[in-house]
């Protein structure tokens, strides 16, 4: 992409009402634009990060046989009333709206009810099971406060996966596959080292659920981990009873803050029972379908990655999610011409800063935007038939020959 | 894709409340699931059609320098109040909702106001112009009636493009480029022959706008065209004054029904003036930005294609938008084994009907689902080292040798 051809501009200062570091940096670097607290637009660079994260999730879910769909935002209250979740007392983050033809609708904060209802058209026999269905969908949650940038949105992008099974054993089997897929996803987007599968409350129908928590100073959750991090608990279940359950009584736990990036849940009959999602088993008996649900906050994950790796100069993207791999700068007439040559055919890999700006400004913007490598081709480096590479995450700078540049980069 | 591994099922009958042919066929063939009137979920096959249409639009808009973004659904009333369009009297299809922190929000029925407001952060000088920005966004319109399947949605997918210019001449230049891009898009998705650029009312700030209307018996619009179809008018501007303007007075016009699939509009200062989107020109004077907007109803276009080509047996997709190119059937043990061989490596090109069903059912489903070609490999065709190909759009059936099948298909 040519910087001169895109409308984004880096800003010296973030809007005054943007107190979260991720929101401030992403705004200054031209990734997002704030509409209101908890509501953001995604500009070309930001959309590319989102698309890269979606691509990784899609690949990993594809490997375990999941199918992609897209469900609606507007919600008929009926199935939600059957599970008791349409009530504002029960679920306090609903946005609701009036249909001009009469009646009230909700904006989906999640999709368990409609997906369970929908599957009554597609599941009738054990032969139809198991099934795994996911979507990337904008969710709406009427949060009282939303001051964490894209970490907590009133409107945000979520990947939600739902699984349907004939037995608890089969649900357990798939649940373990999702655990593995999630580990690979968090590893691939760059937060594997600091993301722990964490015991959390399971609600009414299952003793525990699991969250994937990424250690983060500004995270809204508190987690406890033991030395080898093989047991990690959300504060909500950090008590003697649970520790005894897990055989971890007496072990020393450390406290830290973290951000929840994923959440997996054995629903069992929680939604299939009230909504009547049944199947006929091999003995011709009618049984209730077992369900699981598995979420990843896609836009939140982008915010977590931004917060996690940013330094005083700006953003630092892992290569797997970075909007471009290279930030390309040409200095001087010959440097610019050689940079043009390098850019040809690499339009999808490089952001070419061809703006009419001083090198100092371009260097500062390259730090702020945070692509993995900066490539500088100047009359000076060309004198030695070389280009300069700088790795954003380490600040390490080195020279490569033009031949190596064109062959290996 | 293996049919046995997907959750979709073809249905003998459409839901009773589904009176539109596109809705009925798309539901029966497993492309969509109806949540309520005007609100649909997109199942794996349907999502692939949508993605194919989006891909074509993306390519053509990329060619004329457009950049993709993603704006929010939730709308701050402020910019809409400045243009007078927040009022339910002015715009009668708003969905509105209450923010729990206080205040009312709208669900975006279109995005002129927020995109104009946003661009105040990115446009300040003539050097920043021109700019072309688009998105694929779910729009919400509180229609009193929505009985046309996915042709008229209360929640639907739209591509909306906005352009920003220093002068009317530059707006005119880009407007003409979009006209060409739109022609290519409608050509590529298969409705080029029956889609006419149509004069329509331009509203207050411009004499005419242009719609792209696809001739369709169930279309909600009425258009008038002359013999060579070089002049086509929407009923709303089919009057003596306009005919005189176009130098077409006295010509014979025929009437037909059509569906609006696209709409392009010279906005001039309609939004930039009330919202204060200005730039400094080369003489250092402050001027107002010229704007244009250009829509394509993506989900409606899918419905139009479905309506347009369907026959008594089911859907008929043009190859460019079809979810898969081939519907693959193996009959008999050897036929099945050979079909498996063909399928290997063609998972993204073929829907392999490997279900435990009678051939007759598979043939009927292949007609209903409407992929461009059906490939049948049976013990009978194998006896002659051949496979049978059937083209869905013509019903033409022929044999090819296995060698040709594996090499050319």
Short mmCIF file of C-alpha atoms in Angstrom, two decimals, chain A residues 160-308:
data_model
loop_
_atom_site.label_atom_id
_atom_site.label_comp_id
_atom_site.label_asym_id
_atom_site.label_seq_id
_atom_site.Cartn_x
_atom_site.Cartn_y
_atom_site.Cartn_z
CA UNK A 160 -18.64 -17.58 18.46
CA UNK A 161 -18.66 -21.33 17.92
CA UNK A 162 -21.43 -23.72 18.96
CA UNK A 163 -21.17 -27.50 19.07
CA UNK A 164 -23.93 -30.12 19.12
CA UNK A 165 -23.49 -33.69 20.35
CA UNK A 166 -25.29 -36.94 21.14
CA UNK A 167 -23.43 -37.51 24.42
CA UNK A 168 -21.43 -35.88 27.15
CA UNK A 169 -18.40 -37.95 26.08
CA UNK A 170 -18.57 -36.55 22.59
CA UNK A 171 -18.92 -33.01 23.94
CA UNK A 172 -15.85 -33.66 26.15
CA UNK A 173 -13.89 -34.92 23.15
CA UNK A 174 -14.67 -31.85 21.06
CA UNK A 175 -14.15 -29.49 24.01
CA UNK A 176 -10.59 -30.84 24.27
CA UNK A 177 -10.09 -30.26 20.53
CA UNK A 178 -11.22 -26.66 20.91
CA UNK A 179 -8.82 -26.21 23.85
CA UNK A 180 -5.99 -27.27 21.53
CA UNK A 181 -7.24 -25.11 18.66
CA UNK A 182 -7.44 -22.11 20.99
CA UNK A 183 -3.88 -22.69 22.21
CA UNK A 184 -2.72 -22.73 18.58
CA UNK A 185 -4.71 -19.57 17.79
CA UNK A 186 -3.29 -17.60 20.74
CA UNK A 187 0.18 -18.93 19.95
CA UNK A 188 -0.10 -17.88 16.31
CA UNK A 189 -1.37 -14.35 17.02
CA UNK A 190 1.61 -13.88 19.34
CA UNK A 191 0.18 -14.07 22.87
CA UNK A 192 0.68 -17.80 23.49
CA UNK A 193 3.35 -17.31 26.16
CA UNK A 194 1.22 -15.10 28.34
CA UNK A 195 -2.22 -16.62 27.76
CA UNK A 196 -3.39 -19.17 30.33
CA UNK A 197 -6.34 -21.47 30.30
CA UNK A 198 -8.06 -20.44 33.51
CA UNK A 199 -10.69 -22.12 35.66
CA UNK A 200 -13.77 -19.94 35.91
CA UNK A 201 -17.28 -20.32 37.17
CA UNK A 202 -19.36 -22.74 35.15
CA UNK A 203 -22.73 -21.25 35.94
CA UNK A 204 -25.63 -23.52 36.79
CA UNK A 205 -25.17 -26.47 34.48
CA UNK A 206 -21.50 -27.22 34.69
CA UNK A 207 -19.09 -26.88 37.58
CA UNK A 208 -16.39 -24.97 35.73
CA UNK A 209 -15.86 -23.24 32.47
CA UNK A 210 -12.52 -22.20 31.05
CA UNK A 211 -11.36 -18.78 30.12
CA UNK A 212 -8.26 -17.92 28.15
CA UNK A 213 -6.68 -15.03 30.03
CA UNK A 214 -3.80 -12.97 28.71
CA UNK A 215 -1.66 -11.41 31.43
CA UNK A 216 -1.98 -7.65 31.00
CA UNK A 217 -1.53 -4.74 33.42
CA UNK A 218 -4.74 -3.07 32.26
CA UNK A 219 -6.73 -6.33 32.16
CA UNK A 220 -10.07 -6.17 33.94
CA UNK A 221 -9.79 -9.64 35.49
CA UNK A 222 -7.72 -10.92 38.37
CA UNK A 223 -6.24 -14.39 38.06
CA UNK A 224 -4.20 -16.60 40.40
CA UNK A 225 -1.50 -18.93 39.14
CA UNK A 226 0.88 -21.34 40.79
CA UNK A 227 4.57 -21.42 40.05
CA UNK A 228 4.54 -23.68 37.01
CA UNK A 229 1.29 -22.12 35.76
CA UNK A 230 -0.31 -25.51 35.36
CA UNK A 231 -3.21 -24.32 37.51
CA UNK A 232 -4.67 -20.89 36.92
CA UNK A 233 -7.89 -19.64 38.49
CA UNK A 234 -10.10 -16.65 37.98
CA UNK A 235 -10.59 -14.71 41.22
CA UNK A 236 -14.28 -15.71 41.15
CA UNK A 237 -13.39 -19.36 41.83
CA UNK A 238 -10.23 -18.80 43.92
CA UNK A 239 -11.46 -20.37 47.14
CA UNK A 240 -10.76 -23.37 49.35
CA UNK A 241 -13.52 -25.53 47.90
CA UNK A 242 -12.25 -25.16 44.35
CA UNK A 243 -8.59 -25.55 45.32
CA UNK A 244 -9.53 -28.80 47.05
CA UNK A 245 -11.40 -29.92 43.92
CA UNK A 246 -8.30 -29.33 41.86
CA UNK A 247 -5.98 -30.96 44.40
CA UNK A 248 -4.16 -27.67 44.77
CA UNK A 249 -4.85 -26.85 48.40
CA UNK A 250 -1.80 -25.46 50.15
CA UNK A 251 -0.04 -24.54 46.92
CA UNK A 252 1.20 -20.99 46.60
CA UNK A 253 -0.60 -18.81 44.09
CA UNK A 254 0.41 -15.45 42.69
CA UNK A 255 -2.04 -12.76 41.70
CA UNK A 256 -1.97 -10.81 38.46
CA UNK A 257 -4.34 -8.87 36.21
CA UNK A 258 -5.37 -10.31 32.87
CA UNK A 259 -7.74 -9.77 29.94
CA UNK A 260 -10.14 -12.51 28.91
CA UNK A 261 -9.56 -13.24 25.22
CA UNK A 262 -11.51 -16.49 24.98
CA UNK A 263 -14.05 -18.52 26.85
CA UNK A 264 -15.19 -22.11 26.41
CA UNK A 265 -18.20 -23.58 28.05
CA UNK A 266 -19.89 -26.97 28.34
CA UNK A 267 -23.51 -25.95 28.07
CA UNK A 268 -24.89 -29.47 28.23
CA UNK A 269 -28.70 -29.00 28.15
CA UNK A 270 -28.76 -25.35 29.27
CA UNK A 271 -30.26 -24.12 25.97
CA UNK A 272 -31.29 -27.31 24.18
CA UNK A 273 -33.67 -28.32 26.99
CA UNK A 274 -35.78 -25.12 27.25
CA UNK A 275 -35.74 -24.66 23.48
CA UNK A 276 -36.52 -28.31 22.74
CA UNK A 277 -33.54 -29.25 20.55
CA UNK A 278 -33.86 -33.06 20.41
CA UNK A 279 -32.62 -35.95 18.34
CA UNK A 280 -33.63 -39.57 17.77
CA UNK A 281 -30.90 -41.93 18.95
CA UNK A 282 -29.92 -45.33 17.56
CA UNK A 283 -32.55 -47.01 19.75
CA UNK A 284 -35.17 -44.71 18.24
CA UNK A 285 -35.54 -42.78 21.48
CA UNK A 286 -35.84 -39.04 21.66
CA UNK A 287 -32.96 -37.38 23.52
CA UNK A 288 -31.85 -33.83 24.19
CA UNK A 289 -28.83 -32.51 22.31
CA UNK A 290 -25.64 -31.73 24.27
CA UNK A 291 -24.14 -28.35 23.47
CA UNK A 292 -20.95 -26.43 24.00
CA UNK A 293 -20.07 -22.81 23.17
CA UNK A 294 -16.72 -21.24 22.54
CA UNK A 295 -15.99 -17.55 22.10
CA UNK A 296 -13.05 -15.38 21.11
CA UNK A 297 -13.32 -11.61 21.29
CA UNK A 298 -11.70 -10.72 17.97
CA UNK A 299 -11.59 -6.93 18.34
CA UNK A 300 -10.64 -7.29 22.02
CA UNK A 301 -7.80 -9.63 21.02
CA UNK A 302 -6.53 -6.95 18.66
CA UNK A 303 -6.62 -4.50 21.58
CA UNK A 304 -4.81 -6.97 23.87
CA UNK A 305 -2.05 -7.50 21.28
CA UNK A 306 -1.75 -3.71 20.88
CA UNK A 307 -1.51 -3.14 24.66
CA UNK A 308 0.78 -6.08 25.25
#
